[in-house]
PDB file of C-alpha atoms in Angstrom:
ATOM      1  CA  MET C   1      -0.071  -0.203  -0.242  1.00 54.00           C
ATOM      2  CA  ARG C   2       3.351   2.288   0.635  1.00 63.00           C
ATOM      3  CA  ILE C   3       4.040   2.013  -2.918  1.00 64.00           C
ATOM      4  CA  ALA C   4       0.265   3.165  -4.276  1.00 60.00           C
ATOM      5  CA  ARG C   5       0.478   5.942  -1.991  1.00 62.00           C
ATOM      6  CA  ALA C   6       3.718   6.844  -3.202  1.00 58.00           C
ATOM      7  CA  LEU C   7       3.153   6.624  -7.233  1.00 55.00           C
ATOM      8  CA  ALA C   8       0.008   8.547  -6.711  1.00 58.00           C
ATOM      9  CA  THR C   9       1.836  11.436  -4.669  1.00 60.00           C
ATOM     10  CA  THR C  10       4.127  11.039  -7.610  1.00 61.00           C
ATOM     11  CA  ALA C  11       2.030  11.568  -9.804  1.00 56.00           C
ATOM     12  CA  LEU C  12      -0.313  14.251  -8.848  1.00 53.00           C
ATOM     13  CA  ALA C  13       3.295  16.112  -7.913  1.00 56.00           C
ATOM     14  CA  SER C  14       4.159  15.414 -11.390  1.00 60.00           C
ATOM     15  CA  ALA C  15       0.376  16.860 -12.618  1.00 54.00           C
ATOM     16  CA  ALA C  16       0.883  19.914 -10.570  1.00 52.00           C
ATOM     17  CA  LEU C  17       4.476  20.459 -12.121  1.00 52.00           C
ATOM     18  CA  LEU C  18       2.958  20.562 -15.909  1.00 51.00           C
ATOM     19  CA  ALA C  19       0.043  22.476 -15.265  1.00 49.00           C
ATOM     20  CA  THR C  20       2.098  25.196 -14.413  1.00 49.00           C
ATOM     21  CA  ALA C  21       4.912  24.716 -17.019  1.00 48.00           C
ATOM     22  CA  PRO C  22       2.954  26.232 -20.025  1.00 44.00           C
ATOM     23  CA  ALA C  23       2.230  29.288 -18.176  1.00 42.00           C
ATOM     24  CA  ALA C  24       6.279  29.563 -17.004  1.00 44.00           C
ATOM     25  CA  LEU C  25       7.662  28.598 -20.515  1.00 45.00           C
ATOM     26  CA  ALA C  26       5.340  31.317 -22.525  1.00 50.00           C
ATOM     27  CA  ASP C  27       7.181  34.256 -23.452  1.00 61.00           C
ATOM     28  CA  THR C  28       4.933  37.142 -24.059  1.00 86.00           C
ATOM     29  CA  ALA C  29       4.606  39.773 -26.968  1.00 89.00           C
ATOM     30  CA  GLU C  30       2.260  42.747 -27.322  1.00 91.00           C
ATOM     31  CA  VAL C  31       1.262  44.642 -30.320  1.00 92.00           C
ATOM     32  CA  THR C  32       0.394  48.479 -29.690  1.00 92.00           C
ATOM     33  CA  PRO C  33      -2.010  50.015 -31.304  1.00 91.00           C
ATOM     34  CA  GLY C  34      -4.022  46.744 -31.099  1.00 90.00           C
ATOM     35  CA  THR C  35      -6.177  48.434 -34.209  1.00 92.00           C
ATOM     36  CA  VAL C  36      -4.033  50.121 -36.837  1.00 92.00           C
ATOM     37  CA  PRO C  37      -4.853  51.342 -40.468  1.00 91.00           C
ATOM     38  CA  PRO C  38      -3.568  50.005 -43.569  1.00 89.00           C
ATOM     39  CA  GLY C  39       0.063  51.988 -43.792  1.00 90.00           C
ATOM     40  CA  GLY C  40      -0.117  52.817 -40.372  1.00 92.00           C
ATOM     41  CA  THR C  41       2.783  51.944 -37.826  1.00 94.00           C
ATOM     42  CA  VAL C  42       2.639  49.530 -35.051  1.00 94.00           C
ATOM     43  CA  THR C  43       4.840  48.780 -31.985  1.00 95.00           C
ATOM     44  CA  ILE C  44       6.023  45.225 -31.424  1.00 94.00           C
ATOM     45  CA  SER C  45       6.923  44.631 -27.712  1.00 93.00           C
ATOM     46  CA  VAL C  46       8.616  41.356 -26.529  1.00 91.00           C
ATOM     47  CA  SER C  47       9.631  39.915 -22.922  1.00 89.00           C
ATOM     48  CA  CYS C  48      11.681  36.879 -23.229  1.00 87.00           C
ATOM     49  CA  ASP C  49      13.030  34.471 -21.039  1.00 85.00           C
ATOM     50  CA  ALA C  50      16.408  34.457 -19.740  1.00 81.00           C
ATOM     51  CA  PRO C  51      18.554  32.855 -22.407  1.00 78.00           C
ATOM     52  CA  THR C  52      20.987  30.152 -21.353  1.00 81.00           C
ATOM     53  CA  SER C  53      23.676  32.331 -23.661  1.00 83.00           C
ATOM     54  CA  PRO C  54      24.283  35.842 -24.269  1.00 86.00           C
ATOM     55  CA  ALA C  55      21.052  37.308 -25.348  1.00 85.00           C
ATOM     56  CA  PRO C  56      21.779  38.713 -29.268  1.00 89.00           C
ATOM     57  CA  ASP C  57      21.366  42.785 -29.997  1.00 91.00           C
ATOM     58  CA  THR C  58      18.063  42.108 -32.329  1.00 92.00           C
ATOM     59  CA  ILE C  59      15.331  39.531 -33.234  1.00 93.00           C
ATOM     60  CA  THR C  60      13.060  39.159 -35.818  1.00 94.00           C
ATOM     61  CA  ALA C  61       9.091  39.646 -36.002  1.00 94.00           C
ATOM     62  CA  ASP C  62       7.658  38.324 -38.912  1.00 94.00           C
ATOM     63  CA  SER C  63       4.076  39.119 -39.914  1.00 92.00           C
ATOM     64  CA  GLN C  64       2.331  39.023 -43.743  1.00 90.00           C
ATOM     65  CA  ALA C  65       0.587  42.471 -42.828  1.00 90.00           C
ATOM     66  CA  PHE C  66       3.772  44.000 -42.702  1.00 91.00           C
ATOM     67  CA  GLU C  67       4.962  46.183 -45.297  1.00 91.00           C
ATOM     68  CA  LEU C  68       8.675  44.625 -45.570  1.00 90.00           C
ATOM     69  CA  GLY C  69       7.319  41.116 -44.294  1.00 90.00           C
ATOM     70  CA  SER C  70       9.751  41.112 -41.092  1.00 93.00           C
ATOM     71  CA  VAL C  71      11.330  43.719 -38.859  1.00 95.00           C
ATOM     72  CA  GLN C  72      14.410  43.565 -36.520  1.00 95.00           C
ATOM     73  CA  LEU C  73      13.301  43.965 -32.758  1.00 94.00           C
ATOM     74  CA  THR C  74      16.322  45.777 -30.604  1.00 93.00           C
ATOM     75  CA  ARG C  75      16.904  44.363 -27.598  1.00 91.00           C
ATOM     76  CA  VAL C  76      15.774  47.237 -24.604  1.00 88.00           C
ATOM     77  CA  PRO C  77      19.103  48.325 -22.406  1.00 84.00           C
ATOM     78  CA  GLY C  78      18.538  47.402 -18.708  1.00 72.00           C
ATOM     79  CA  ALA C  79      15.540  45.333 -19.445  1.00 56.00           C
ATOM     80  CA  ASN C  80      16.874  41.715 -18.149  1.00 55.00           C
ATOM     81  CA  SER C  81      17.509  42.916 -14.603  1.00 52.00           C
ATOM     82  CA  GLY C  82      17.753  40.266 -11.785  1.00 52.00           C
ATOM     83  CA  VAL C  83      16.248  37.155 -13.344  1.00 55.00           C
ATOM     84  CA  ALA C  84      14.277  38.314 -16.003  1.00 71.00           C
ATOM     85  CA  GLY C  85      15.128  37.434 -19.796  1.00 81.00           C
ATOM     86  CA  PRO C  86      15.623  40.291 -22.358  1.00 88.00           C
ATOM     87  CA  ALA C  87      13.323  42.333 -23.495  1.00 90.00           C
ATOM     88  CA  TYR C  88      12.563  43.680 -26.973  1.00 92.00           C
ATOM     89  CA  ARG C  89      11.349  46.344 -28.875  1.00 94.00           C
ATOM     90  CA  GLY C  90      10.772  47.556 -32.518  1.00 95.00           C
ATOM     91  CA  THR C  91       8.069  49.358 -35.146  1.00 95.00           C
ATOM     92  CA  ALA C  92       6.817  47.879 -38.414  1.00 94.00           C
ATOM     93  CA  LYS C  93       4.846  50.012 -41.028  1.00 94.00           C
ATOM     94  CA  ILE C  94       1.444  47.837 -42.274  1.00 92.00           C
ATOM     95  CA  ALA C  95       0.862  47.601 -45.532  1.00 89.00           C
ATOM     96  CA  ALA C  96      -0.631  49.613 -47.894  1.00 87.00           C
ATOM     97  CA  ALA C  97      -4.413  49.357 -48.155  1.00 81.00           C
ATOM     98  CA  ASP C  98      -4.440  47.802 -51.816  1.00 77.00           C
ATOM     99  CA  LYS C  99      -3.061  44.574 -49.790  1.00 74.00           C
ATOM    100  CA  PHE C 100      -6.451  44.336 -47.660  1.00 66.00           C
ATOM    101  CA  THR C 101      -8.899  44.832 -50.340  1.00 62.00           C
ATOM    102  CA  GLY C 102     -11.380  42.417 -51.474  1.00 57.00           C
ATOM    103  CA  SER C 103      -9.681  41.586 -54.597  1.00 50.00           C
ATOM    104  CA  GLY C 104      -6.618  39.274 -55.554  1.00 44.00           C
ATOM    105  CA  PRO C 105      -5.779  35.910 -54.719  1.00 42.00           C
ATOM    106  CA  ASN C 106      -5.152  36.570 -50.781  1.00 49.00           C
ATOM    107  CA  ALA C 107      -8.338  39.056 -50.445  1.00 51.00           C
ATOM    108  CA  VAL C 108      -9.433  39.881 -47.141  1.00 59.00           C
ATOM    109  CA  GLY C 109     -12.086  42.003 -45.585  1.00 62.00           C
ATOM    110  CA  PRO C 110     -12.265  45.704 -44.418  1.00 67.00           C
ATOM    111  CA  ARG C 111     -10.971  44.472 -41.221  1.00 76.00           C
ATOM    112  CA  SER C 112      -8.717  41.379 -40.398  1.00 83.00           C
ATOM    113  CA  THR C 113      -7.022  40.087 -37.671  1.00 88.00           C
ATOM    114  CA  TRP C 114      -2.942  39.487 -37.873  1.00 90.00           C
ATOM    115  CA  SER C 115      -0.483  37.780 -36.124  1.00 92.00           C
ATOM    116  CA  VAL C 116       2.882  38.760 -35.319  1.00 94.00           C
ATOM    117  CA  ASP C 117       5.278  36.256 -34.309  1.00 92.00           C
ATOM    118  CA  GLY C 118       9.054  35.009 -33.276  1.00 93.00           C
ATOM    119  CA  ASN C 119      11.488  33.399 -31.674  1.00 91.00           C
ATOM    120  CA  CYS C 120      13.156  34.458 -28.232  1.00 89.00           C
ATOM    121  CA  PRO C 121      17.542  33.679 -27.955  1.00 86.00           C
ATOM    122  CA  GLY C 122      16.493  30.714 -25.860  1.00 79.00           C
ATOM    123  CA  GLY C 123      14.525  29.021 -28.916  1.00 81.00           C
ATOM    124  CA  GLY C 124      10.984  29.959 -26.843  1.00 86.00           C
ATOM    125  CA  GLN C 125       8.432  31.264 -29.426  1.00 90.00           C
ATOM    126  CA  TRP C 126       6.317  34.620 -29.088  1.00 92.00           C
ATOM    127  CA  ASN C 127       2.942  35.233 -30.994  1.00 93.00           C
ATOM    128  CA  ALA C 128       0.849  38.153 -30.735  1.00 93.00           C
ATOM    129  CA  ARG C 129      -2.511  39.818 -32.817  1.00 93.00           C
ATOM    130  CA  PHE C 130      -3.806  42.921 -33.768  1.00 92.00           C
ATOM    131  CA  THR C 131      -6.339  44.312 -36.065  1.00 90.00           C
ATOM    132  CA  VAL C 132      -5.897  45.837 -39.301  1.00 88.00           C
ATOM    133  CA  ALA C 133      -9.063  48.320 -39.998  1.00 85.00           C
ATOM    134  CA  GLY C 134     -10.098  50.889 -42.306  1.00 72.00           C
ATOM    135  CA  GLY C 135     -10.393  53.389 -38.948  1.00 48.00           C
ATOM    136  CA  GLY C 136      -7.919  55.195 -37.188  1.00 43.00           C
ATOM    137  CA  ALA C 137      -5.809  53.274 -34.574  1.00 43.00           C
ATOM    138  CA  THR C 138      -7.305  52.565 -31.387  1.00 46.00           C
ATOM    139  CA  GLY C 139      -6.376  50.386 -28.132  1.00 48.00           C
ATOM    140  CA  THR C 140      -4.185  47.830 -27.125  1.00 49.00           C
ATOM    141  CA  ALA C 141      -4.005  44.240 -28.103  1.00 52.00           C
ATOM    142  CA  SER C 142      -4.083  41.648 -25.766  1.00 52.00           C
ATOM    143  CA  PRO C 143      -0.974  39.075 -25.350  1.00 55.00           C
ATOM    144  CA  THR C 144      -1.687  35.856 -26.587  1.00 54.00           C
ATOM    145  CA  ALA C 145      -0.356  32.421 -25.010  1.00 53.00           C
ATOM    146  CA  THR C 146       2.102  31.107 -27.241  1.00 54.00           C
ATOM    147  CA  GLN C 147       1.448  27.290 -28.601  1.00 53.00           C
ATOM    148  CA  PRO C 148       3.531  24.715 -29.728  1.00 54.00           C
ATOM    149  CA  ALA C 149       4.309  24.771 -33.527  1.00 50.00           C
ATOM    150  CA  VAL C 150       4.287  22.175 -35.567  1.00 50.00           C
ATOM    151  CA  ARG C 151       7.912  21.249 -36.956  1.00 50.00           C
ATOM    152  CA  GLY C 152       8.821  19.516 -39.907  1.00 50.00           C
ATOM    153  CA  GLY C 153      12.262  18.636 -40.915  1.00 47.00           C
ATOM    154  CA  VAL C 154      14.868  15.815 -40.949  1.00 47.00           C
ATOM    155  CA  GLY C 155      16.941  15.618 -37.915  1.00 46.00           C
ATOM    156  CA  GLY C 156      18.132  18.977 -36.013  1.00 45.00           C
ATOM    157  CA  SER C 157      15.520  20.967 -36.955  1.00 44.00           C
ATOM    158  CA  PHE C 158      13.424  21.071 -33.482  1.00 49.00           C
ATOM    159  CA  THR C 159      14.812  22.610 -30.466  1.00 52.00           C
ATOM    160  CA  ASP C 160      13.143  22.705 -26.910  1.00 57.00           C
ATOM    161  CA  SER C 161      13.533  24.960 -23.900  1.00 62.00           C
ATOM    162  CA  GLY C 162      15.768  23.001 -20.961  1.00 67.00           C
ATOM    163  CA  THR C 163      12.513  23.280 -18.969  1.00 72.00           C
ATOM    164  CA  THR C 164      10.600  21.066 -21.242  1.00 75.00           C
ATOM    165  CA  VAL C 165      13.534  18.530 -21.637  1.00 76.00           C
ATOM    166  CA  ILE C 166      13.627  18.354 -17.801  1.00 82.00           C
ATOM    167  CA  ILE C 167      10.150  17.838 -17.273  1.00 84.00           C
ATOM    168  CA  GLY C 168       9.492  15.118 -20.116  1.00 83.00           C
ATOM    169  CA  GLY C 169      12.866  13.487 -18.569  1.00 85.00           C
ATOM    170  CA  ALA C 170      11.146  13.296 -15.136  1.00 88.00           C
ATOM    171  CA  LEU C 171       8.282  12.084 -16.406  1.00 89.00           C
ATOM    172  CA  VAL C 172      10.177   9.511 -18.604  1.00 90.00           C
ATOM    173  CA  ALA C 173      11.809   8.379 -15.458  1.00 89.00           C
ATOM    174  CA  CYS C 174       8.805   8.091 -13.194  1.00 88.00           C
ATOM    175  CA  ALA C 175       7.087   5.706 -15.655  1.00 91.00           C
ATOM    176  CA  ILE C 176      10.107   3.226 -15.677  1.00 92.00           C
ATOM    177  CA  GLY C 177      10.317   3.524 -11.898  1.00 89.00           C
ATOM    178  CA  ALA C 178       6.748   2.455 -11.740  1.00 90.00           C
ATOM    179  CA  THR C 179       6.949  -0.224 -13.949  1.00 89.00           C
ATOM    180  CA  CYS C 180      10.001  -1.365 -12.010  1.00 85.00           C
ATOM    181  CA  VAL C 181       7.850  -1.742  -9.603  1.00 87.00           C
ATOM    182  CA  VAL C 182       4.813  -3.302 -10.470  1.00 86.00           C
ATOM    183  CA  LEU C 183       6.673  -5.993 -12.105  1.00 85.00           C
ATOM    184  CA  ARG C 184       8.995  -6.713  -9.382  1.00 84.00           C
ATOM    185  CA  ARG C 185       6.213  -7.229  -7.100  1.00 84.00           C
ATOM    186  CA  ARG C 186       4.405  -9.528  -9.909  1.00 83.00           C
ATOM    187  CA  ARG C 187       7.812 -11.816  -9.951  1.00 81.00           C
ATOM    188  CA  GLY C 188       7.989 -11.566  -5.981  1.00 75.00           C
ATOM    189  CA  GLY C 189       4.372 -12.640  -5.226  1.00 61.00           C
ATOM    190  CA  ALA C 190       4.913 -16.052  -7.536  1.00 54.00           C
ATOM    191  CA  ARG C 191       7.921 -16.741  -5.345  1.00 53.00           C
ATOM    192  CA  HIS C 192       5.965 -16.890  -2.249  1.00 49.00           C
TER     193      HIS C 192
END
């Protein structure tokens, strides 16, 4: 009975750890203003987790709504004091109105939601949404939680954060340990 209690405690502790992991691993991003007219400008602000190596001076932000498709975000000096990771900020010009009209192969309506995304130095992904509309700029976009992306490719194309790898390894070790205990008890019971 003691082993069952220990396994149940381990399972509950693992579940609690996994429940808090996505919030702790998500890098945050924000686009202001939340609504912008075609040809307008937005500011992208990103807060990253502390990387294991020195943080670069710039990171890239990508969006199909940007005039050039991507922009460089510059590291904010002094933003990574203490245990927090680096912060980055930059501006992007939104494409002209003809990209957002109702004609062409990628037609969108007069008001459309777009995303901007990228990777932090430690490999963490970030994403934020904003709206392109015919009116003037208003409000602030709310940050969105980062969802794991599908990664294709052959060998070496997948990188993950150290925390995720450690949590996964701990869960595998718990499963192997529980299997060994169960098998040992079955064999021990047959000998008596």
